């Protein structure tokens, strides 16, 4: 069935880096735009990055611009989020989600904790 | 950025009740609005897109309306499975933004 599975979360010190992965199955990843969205109890849901199906459009939230990089490898059916210069406020559950305007498939999420 | 404000932040209701949740955008977004349902420990799930279109597989007791800046999600004849948190999301422009959520609790 259609499924997204995130991985790569964990505990990292401030200033550190992590690379999140999102494995897609049950559909052709190359045909879809994808996003990363994070959630914290305090700030709720925050869209942070988008990549178009053809990779020609990429957007970031101001809160992560210059620190995070979204990419995809359609042959590996995977979406990625490279996160550098991590801060305490990046602590969240990170979801990958499918869709251009509306996110119709979400992964279960992976938890990122930034703490010394 | 477009700010999305939901009200109420929480609501208590009984099985069989009708509940309405509102979402207001800080500027006009036409019908570029979605509603999601989220249960504890789970990812959000798409309920409504384009303000009033029901996503595949979503029960018809859910409905959405509105355009411009004011939107509503209505749940008719509440079922036990409907007690969850609901979020709106604007898709008019990046950065996409979400409302803060409305927690629907059992009375």
PDB file of C-alpha atoms in Angstrom:
ATOM      1  CA  UNK A   1       0.000   0.000   0.000  1.00  0.00           C
ATOM      2  CA  UNK A   2       0.974   3.652  -0.254  1.00  0.00           C
ATOM      3  CA  UNK A   3       3.413   4.353   2.547  1.00  0.00           C
ATOM      4  CA  UNK A   4       6.086   6.761   3.710  1.00  0.00           C
ATOM      5  CA  UNK A   5       8.591   5.778   6.377  1.00  0.00           C
ATOM      6  CA  UNK A   6      10.943   8.298   7.939  1.00  0.00           C
ATOM      7  CA  UNK A   7      14.245   7.449   9.584  1.00  0.00           C
ATOM      8  CA  UNK A   8      17.392   9.154  10.781  1.00  0.00           C
ATOM      9  CA  UNK A   9      16.117  11.029  13.808  1.00  0.00           C
ATOM     10  CA  UNK A  10      17.886  11.012  17.127  1.00  0.00           C
ATOM     11  CA  UNK A  11      19.687  13.045  19.745  1.00  0.00           C
ATOM     12  CA  UNK A  12      22.205  15.592  18.498  1.00  0.00           C
ATOM     13  CA  UNK A  13      24.101  18.423  20.148  1.00  0.00           C
ATOM     14  CA  UNK A  14      23.473  22.040  19.216  1.00  0.00           C
ATOM     15  CA  UNK A  15      25.450  22.888  16.106  1.00  0.00           C
ATOM     16  CA  UNK A  16      25.394  19.288  14.945  1.00  0.00           C
ATOM     17  CA  UNK A  17      23.952  17.694  11.821  1.00  0.00           C
ATOM     18  CA  UNK A  18      21.479  14.979  10.954  1.00  0.00           C
ATOM     19  CA  UNK A  19      20.164  13.553   7.710  1.00  0.00           C
ATOM     20  CA  UNK A  20      16.578  12.402   7.657  1.00  0.00           C
ATOM     21  CA  UNK A  21      15.363   9.909   5.073  1.00  0.00           C
ATOM     22  CA  UNK A  22      11.864   9.120   3.887  1.00  0.00           C
ATOM     23  CA  UNK A  23      11.297   5.861   2.032  1.00  0.00           C
ATOM     24  CA  UNK A  24       8.335   5.778  -0.308  1.00  0.00           C
ATOM     25  CA  UNK A  25       6.471   2.653  -1.343  1.00  0.00           C
ATOM     26  CA  UNK A  26       3.254   1.848  -3.176  1.00  0.00           C
ATOM     27  CA  UNK A  27       3.496   4.823  -5.531  1.00  0.00           C
ATOM     28  CA  UNK A  28       5.925   6.418  -7.978  1.00  0.00           C
ATOM     29  CA  UNK A  29       7.875   8.989  -5.971  1.00  0.00           C
ATOM     30  CA  UNK A  30       9.060  10.803  -9.084  1.00  0.00           C
ATOM     31  CA  UNK A  31       5.490  11.761  -9.954  1.00  0.00           C
ATOM     32  CA  UNK A  32       4.853  13.676  -6.747  1.00  0.00           C
ATOM     33  CA  UNK A  33       5.885  16.820  -4.978  1.00  0.00           C
ATOM     34  CA  UNK A  34       6.982  16.206  -1.407  1.00  0.00           C
ATOM     35  CA  UNK A  35       7.327  18.195   1.783  1.00  0.00           C
ATOM     36  CA  UNK A  36       8.857  17.982   5.220  1.00  0.00           C
ATOM     37  CA  UNK A  37       6.701  19.159   8.102  1.00  0.00           C
ATOM     38  CA  UNK A  38       7.590  19.211  11.769  1.00  0.00           C
ATOM     39  CA  UNK A  39       5.538  19.290  14.917  1.00  0.00           C
ATOM     40  CA  UNK A  40       6.216  20.447  18.428  1.00  0.00           C
ATOM     41  CA  UNK A  41       3.836  20.728  21.365  1.00  0.00           C
ATOM     42  CA  UNK A  42       4.541  24.435  21.567  1.00  0.00           C
ATOM     43  CA  UNK A  43       4.498  25.551  17.923  1.00  0.00           C
ATOM     44  CA  UNK A  44       2.185  22.931  16.470  1.00  0.00           C
ATOM     45  CA  UNK A  45       2.595  21.921  12.843  1.00  0.00           C
ATOM     46  CA  UNK A  46       5.213  23.788  10.845  1.00  0.00           C
ATOM     47  CA  UNK A  47       5.803  23.212   7.136  1.00  0.00           C
ATOM     48  CA  UNK A  48       9.565  23.507   6.587  1.00  0.00           C
ATOM     49  CA  UNK A  49      10.468  22.430   3.057  1.00  0.00           C
ATOM     50  CA  UNK A  50       9.036  21.476  -0.328  1.00  0.00           C
ATOM     51  CA  UNK A  51      10.450  19.900  -3.475  1.00  0.00           C
ATOM     52  CA  UNK A  52       8.550  19.618  -6.736  1.00  0.00           C
ATOM     53  CA  UNK A  53       8.206  16.378  -8.668  1.00  0.00           C
ATOM     54  CA  UNK A  54      10.699  17.579 -11.229  1.00  0.00           C
ATOM     55  CA  UNK A  55      13.069  19.075  -8.644  1.00  0.00           C
ATOM     56  CA  UNK A  56      12.820  22.472 -10.327  1.00  0.00           C
ATOM     57  CA  UNK A  57      11.078  24.144  -7.411  1.00  0.00           C
ATOM     58  CA  UNK A  58      12.375  24.034  -3.859  1.00  0.00           C
ATOM     59  CA  UNK A  59      11.134  26.136  -0.957  1.00  0.00           C
ATOM     60  CA  UNK A  60      12.117  26.488   2.679  1.00  0.00           C
ATOM     61  CA  UNK A  61      10.624  28.101   5.726  1.00  0.00           C
ATOM     62  CA  UNK A  62      12.651  31.070   6.926  1.00  0.00           C
ATOM     63  CA  UNK A  63      13.316  29.205  10.174  1.00  0.00           C
ATOM     64  CA  UNK A  64      15.452  26.604   8.361  1.00  0.00           C
ATOM     65  CA  UNK A  65      16.632  28.423   5.239  1.00  0.00           C
ATOM     66  CA  UNK A  66      20.390  28.190   4.816  1.00  0.00           C
ATOM     67  CA  UNK A  67      20.655  25.322   7.317  1.00  0.00           C
ATOM     68  CA  UNK A  68      18.436  22.574   5.883  1.00  0.00           C
ATOM     69  CA  UNK A  69      18.546  21.048   2.394  1.00  0.00           C
ATOM     70  CA  UNK A  70      15.818  18.948   0.830  1.00  0.00           C
ATOM     71  CA  UNK A  71      16.626  16.438  -1.899  1.00  0.00           C
ATOM     72  CA  UNK A  72      15.302  13.274  -3.448  1.00  0.00           C
ATOM     73  CA  UNK A  73      16.593  10.165  -5.174  1.00  0.00           C
ATOM     74  CA  UNK A  74      13.760   8.780  -7.246  1.00  0.00           C
ATOM     75  CA  UNK A  75      15.720   5.681  -8.183  1.00  0.00           C
ATOM     76  CA  UNK A  76      16.023   4.874  -4.480  1.00  0.00           C
ATOM     77  CA  UNK A  77      12.439   5.996  -3.853  1.00  0.00           C
ATOM     78  CA  UNK A  78      13.682   8.287  -1.140  1.00  0.00           C
ATOM     79  CA  UNK A  79      13.330  11.851   0.064  1.00  0.00           C
ATOM     80  CA  UNK A  80      15.956  13.448   2.282  1.00  0.00           C
ATOM     81  CA  UNK A  81      16.398  16.369   4.632  1.00  0.00           C
ATOM     82  CA  UNK A  82      19.946  17.364   5.480  1.00  0.00           C
ATOM     83  CA  UNK A  83      19.880  19.390   8.673  1.00  0.00           C
ATOM     84  CA  UNK A  84      22.956  21.385   9.671  1.00  0.00           C
ATOM     85  CA  UNK A  85      23.689  23.876  12.448  1.00  0.00           C
ATOM     86  CA  UNK A  86      20.911  22.387  14.528  1.00  0.00           C
ATOM     87  CA  UNK A  87      19.404  24.420  17.330  1.00  0.00           C
ATOM     88  CA  UNK A  88      17.339  23.528  20.370  1.00  0.00           C
ATOM     89  CA  UNK A  89      14.271  24.943  18.628  1.00  0.00           C
ATOM     90  CA  UNK A  90      14.642  22.340  15.872  1.00  0.00           C
ATOM     91  CA  UNK A  91      13.588  19.680  18.372  1.00  0.00           C
ATOM     92  CA  UNK A  92      10.428  18.170  16.922  1.00  0.00           C
ATOM     93  CA  UNK A  93       8.787  15.215  15.269  1.00  0.00           C
ATOM     94  CA  UNK A  94       9.597  15.409  11.566  1.00  0.00           C
ATOM     95  CA  UNK A  95       7.146  14.116   8.993  1.00  0.00           C
ATOM     96  CA  UNK A  96       7.550  13.655   5.269  1.00  0.00           C
ATOM     97  CA  UNK A  97       4.351  14.080   3.298  1.00  0.00           C
ATOM     98  CA  UNK A  98       3.197  13.716  -0.288  1.00  0.00           C
ATOM     99  CA  UNK A  99       1.425  16.414  -2.218  1.00  0.00           C
ATOM    100  CA  UNK A 100       1.668  19.731  -4.013  1.00  0.00           C
ATOM    101  CA  UNK A 101      -0.942  21.840  -2.237  1.00  0.00           C
ATOM    102  CA  UNK A 102      -2.416  19.336   0.158  1.00  0.00           C
ATOM    103  CA  UNK A 103      -0.617  16.499   1.926  1.00  0.00           C
ATOM    104  CA  UNK A 104      -2.553  13.311   1.277  1.00  0.00           C
ATOM    105  CA  UNK A 105      -0.008  10.791   2.581  1.00  0.00           C
ATOM    106  CA  UNK A 106       2.142  11.250   5.685  1.00  0.00           C
ATOM    107  CA  UNK A 107       4.785   9.133   7.301  1.00  0.00           C
ATOM    108  CA  UNK A 108       4.636   8.224  10.983  1.00  0.00           C
ATOM    109  CA  UNK A 109       7.381  10.700  11.794  1.00  0.00           C
ATOM    110  CA  UNK A 110      10.877  10.593  13.260  1.00  0.00           C
ATOM    111  CA  UNK A 111      11.906  12.448  16.402  1.00  0.00           C
ATOM    112  CA  UNK A 112      14.812  14.879  16.427  1.00  0.00           C
ATOM    113  CA  UNK A 113      16.086  16.117  19.773  1.00  0.00           C
ATOM    114  CA  UNK A 114      18.696  18.847  19.879  1.00  0.00           C
ATOM    115  CA  UNK A 115      20.236  19.068  23.319  1.00  0.00           C
ATOM    116  CA  UNK A 116      23.611  19.220  24.971  1.00  0.00           C
TER     117      UNK A 116
ATOM    118  CA  UNK B   1       3.357  34.797   5.838  1.00  0.00           C
ATOM    119  CA  UNK B   2      -0.333  33.946   6.009  1.00  0.00           C
ATOM    120  CA  UNK B   3      -1.478  33.306   9.561  1.00  0.00           C
ATOM    121  CA  UNK B   4      -4.186  30.749  10.232  1.00  0.00           C
ATOM    122  CA  UNK B   5      -6.271  31.088  13.382  1.00  0.00           C
ATOM    123  CA  UNK B   6      -8.584  28.340  14.548  1.00  0.00           C
ATOM    124  CA  UNK B   7     -11.378  28.546  17.047  1.00  0.00           C
ATOM    125  CA  UNK B   8     -12.132  27.191  19.464  1.00  0.00           C
ATOM    126  CA  UNK B   9      -8.855  25.727  20.687  1.00  0.00           C
ATOM    127  CA  UNK B  10     -10.833  22.942  22.319  1.00  0.00           C
ATOM    128  CA  UNK B  11     -14.422  21.784  22.322  1.00  0.00           C
ATOM    129  CA  UNK B  12     -16.321  19.146  24.264  1.00  0.00           C
ATOM    130  CA  UNK B  13     -19.144  17.259  22.623  1.00  0.00           C
ATOM    131  CA  UNK B  14     -21.088  14.030  22.863  1.00  0.00           C
ATOM    132  CA  UNK B  15     -21.499  11.157  20.431  1.00  0.00           C
ATOM    133  CA  UNK B  16     -24.223  12.129  17.986  1.00  0.00           C
ATOM    134  CA  UNK B  17     -23.648  15.881  18.291  1.00  0.00           C
ATOM    135  CA  UNK B  18     -22.789  18.236  15.459  1.00  0.00           C
ATOM    136  CA  UNK B  19     -19.599  20.246  15.850  1.00  0.00           C
ATOM    137  CA  UNK B  20     -18.292  23.201  13.876  1.00  0.00           C
ATOM    138  CA  UNK B  21     -14.684  24.379  13.908  1.00  0.00           C
ATOM    139  CA  UNK B  22     -13.635  27.620  12.285  1.00  0.00           C
ATOM    140  CA  UNK B  23     -10.414  28.737  10.654  1.00  0.00           C
ATOM    141  CA  UNK B  24      -9.587  32.301   9.669  1.00  0.00           C
ATOM    142  CA  UNK B  25      -6.787  33.343   7.342  1.00  0.00           C
ATOM    143  CA  UNK B  26      -4.950  36.627   7.827  1.00  0.00           C
ATOM    144  CA  UNK B  27      -5.473  37.378   4.131  1.00  0.00           C
ATOM    145  CA  UNK B  28      -7.634  35.967   1.364  1.00  0.00           C
ATOM    146  CA  UNK B  29      -6.699  32.477   0.259  1.00  0.00           C
ATOM    147  CA  UNK B  30      -9.625  31.781  -2.098  1.00  0.00           C
ATOM    148  CA  UNK B  31     -10.376  28.078  -1.514  1.00  0.00           C
ATOM    149  CA  UNK B  32      -6.809  26.979  -0.916  1.00  0.00           C
ATOM    150  CA  UNK B  33      -7.531  25.307   2.395  1.00  0.00           C
ATOM    151  CA  UNK B  34      -7.270  21.816   3.823  1.00  0.00           C
ATOM    152  CA  UNK B  35      -8.429  20.199   7.035  1.00  0.00           C
ATOM    153  CA  UNK B  36      -6.563  17.393   8.788  1.00  0.00           C
ATOM    154  CA  UNK B  37      -7.398  15.091  11.664  1.00  0.00           C
ATOM    155  CA  UNK B  38      -4.707  13.934  14.067  1.00  0.00           C
ATOM    156  CA  UNK B  39      -4.962  11.341  16.809  1.00  0.00           C
ATOM    157  CA  UNK B  40      -2.428  11.076  19.658  1.00  0.00           C
ATOM    158  CA  UNK B  41       0.874   9.594  18.547  1.00  0.00           C
ATOM    159  CA  UNK B  42      -0.202   9.495  14.897  1.00  0.00           C
ATOM    160  CA  UNK B  43       0.449  11.610  11.840  1.00  0.00           C
ATOM    161  CA  UNK B  44      -2.198  14.006  10.568  1.00  0.00           C
ATOM    162  CA  UNK B  45      -4.623  12.658   7.974  1.00  0.00           C
ATOM    163  CA  UNK B  46      -6.196  14.682   5.181  1.00  0.00           C
ATOM    164  CA  UNK B  47      -9.956  15.122   5.520  1.00  0.00           C
ATOM    165  CA  UNK B  48     -10.932  18.022   3.267  1.00  0.00           C
ATOM    166  CA  UNK B  49      -9.069  19.828   0.486  1.00  0.00           C
ATOM    167  CA  UNK B  50      -9.905  22.850  -1.622  1.00  0.00           C
ATOM    168  CA  UNK B  51     -12.049  24.026   1.306  1.00  0.00           C
ATOM    169  CA  UNK B  52     -14.961  21.701   0.605  1.00  0.00           C
ATOM    170  CA  UNK B  53     -13.804  18.576  -1.258  1.00  0.00           C
ATOM    171  CA  UNK B  54     -13.900  15.364   0.730  1.00  0.00           C
ATOM    172  CA  UNK B  55     -10.710  13.309   0.535  1.00  0.00           C
ATOM    173  CA  UNK B  56     -11.126   9.721  -0.603  1.00  0.00           C
ATOM    174  CA  UNK B  57     -12.353   7.406   2.128  1.00  0.00           C
ATOM    175  CA  UNK B  58     -13.418  10.159   4.517  1.00  0.00           C
ATOM    176  CA  UNK B  59     -16.925   9.687   5.896  1.00  0.00           C
ATOM    177  CA  UNK B  60     -19.598  12.009   4.550  1.00  0.00           C
ATOM    178  CA  UNK B  61     -20.409  13.314   8.042  1.00  0.00           C
ATOM    179  CA  UNK B  62     -17.362  15.563   7.539  1.00  0.00           C
ATOM    180  CA  UNK B  63     -17.874  18.675   5.461  1.00  0.00           C
ATOM    181  CA  UNK B  64     -16.027  21.895   4.786  1.00  0.00           C
ATOM    182  CA  UNK B  65     -17.116  25.302   3.597  1.00  0.00           C
ATOM    183  CA  UNK B  66     -15.895  28.831   3.116  1.00  0.00           C
ATOM    184  CA  UNK B  67     -13.677  30.899   0.879  1.00  0.00           C
ATOM    185  CA  UNK B  68     -11.564  33.999   1.157  1.00  0.00           C
ATOM    186  CA  UNK B  69     -10.633  34.299   4.814  1.00  0.00           C
ATOM    187  CA  UNK B  70     -13.277  32.338   6.738  1.00  0.00           C
ATOM    188  CA  UNK B  71     -13.695  28.584   6.704  1.00  0.00           C
ATOM    189  CA  UNK B  72     -15.546  25.951   8.672  1.00  0.00           C
ATOM    190  CA  UNK B  73     -15.239  22.244   9.281  1.00  0.00           C
ATOM    191  CA  UNK B  74     -18.470  20.575  10.331  1.00  0.00           C
ATOM    192  CA  UNK B  75     -18.783  17.096  11.734  1.00  0.00           C
ATOM    193  CA  UNK B  76     -22.325  15.750  11.823  1.00  0.00           C
ATOM    194  CA  UNK B  77     -23.416  12.979  14.130  1.00  0.00           C
ATOM    195  CA  UNK B  78     -20.117  12.639  16.000  1.00  0.00           C
ATOM    196  CA  UNK B  79     -18.732   9.137  16.270  1.00  0.00           C
ATOM    197  CA  UNK B  80     -16.310   7.880  18.952  1.00  0.00           C
ATOM    198  CA  UNK B  81     -13.529   7.724  16.329  1.00  0.00           C
ATOM    199  CA  UNK B  82     -13.875  11.470  15.651  1.00  0.00           C
ATOM    200  CA  UNK B  83     -12.456  12.614  18.973  1.00  0.00           C
ATOM    201  CA  UNK B  84      -9.101  13.983  17.888  1.00  0.00           C
ATOM    202  CA  UNK B  85      -7.323  17.237  17.065  1.00  0.00           C
ATOM    203  CA  UNK B  86      -8.152  19.079  13.847  1.00  0.00           C
ATOM    204  CA  UNK B  87      -5.893  21.442  11.915  1.00  0.00           C
ATOM    205  CA  UNK B  88      -6.463  23.726   8.973  1.00  0.00           C
ATOM    206  CA  UNK B  89      -3.718  24.501   6.429  1.00  0.00           C
ATOM    207  CA  UNK B  90      -3.505  27.175   3.767  1.00  0.00           C
ATOM    208  CA  UNK B  91      -2.057  26.257   0.389  1.00  0.00           C
ATOM    209  CA  UNK B  92      -2.339  29.676  -1.275  1.00  0.00           C
ATOM    210  CA  UNK B  93       1.356  30.423  -1.003  1.00  0.00           C
ATOM    211  CA  UNK B  94       4.607  29.282   0.543  1.00  0.00           C
ATOM    212  CA  UNK B  95       5.322  28.996   3.376  1.00  0.00           C
ATOM    213  CA  UNK B  96       2.285  26.825   3.855  1.00  0.00           C
ATOM    214  CA  UNK B  97       0.928  27.450   7.323  1.00  0.00           C
ATOM    215  CA  UNK B  98      -1.289  25.573   9.736  1.00  0.00           C
ATOM    216  CA  UNK B  99      -3.767  26.614  12.355  1.00  0.00           C
ATOM    217  CA  UNK B 100      -2.863  25.899  15.958  1.00  0.00           C
ATOM    218  CA  UNK B 101      -5.344  23.044  16.195  1.00  0.00           C
ATOM    219  CA  UNK B 102      -8.727  22.342  17.784  1.00  0.00           C
ATOM    220  CA  UNK B 103      -8.946  19.475  20.222  1.00  0.00           C
ATOM    221  CA  UNK B 104     -12.305  17.720  20.127  1.00  0.00           C
ATOM    222  CA  UNK B 105     -12.974  15.985  23.420  1.00  0.00           C
ATOM    223  CA  UNK B 106     -15.695  13.737  24.676  1.00  0.00           C
ATOM    224  CA  UNK B 107     -18.154  15.445  26.997  1.00  0.00           C
TER     225      UNK B 107
END
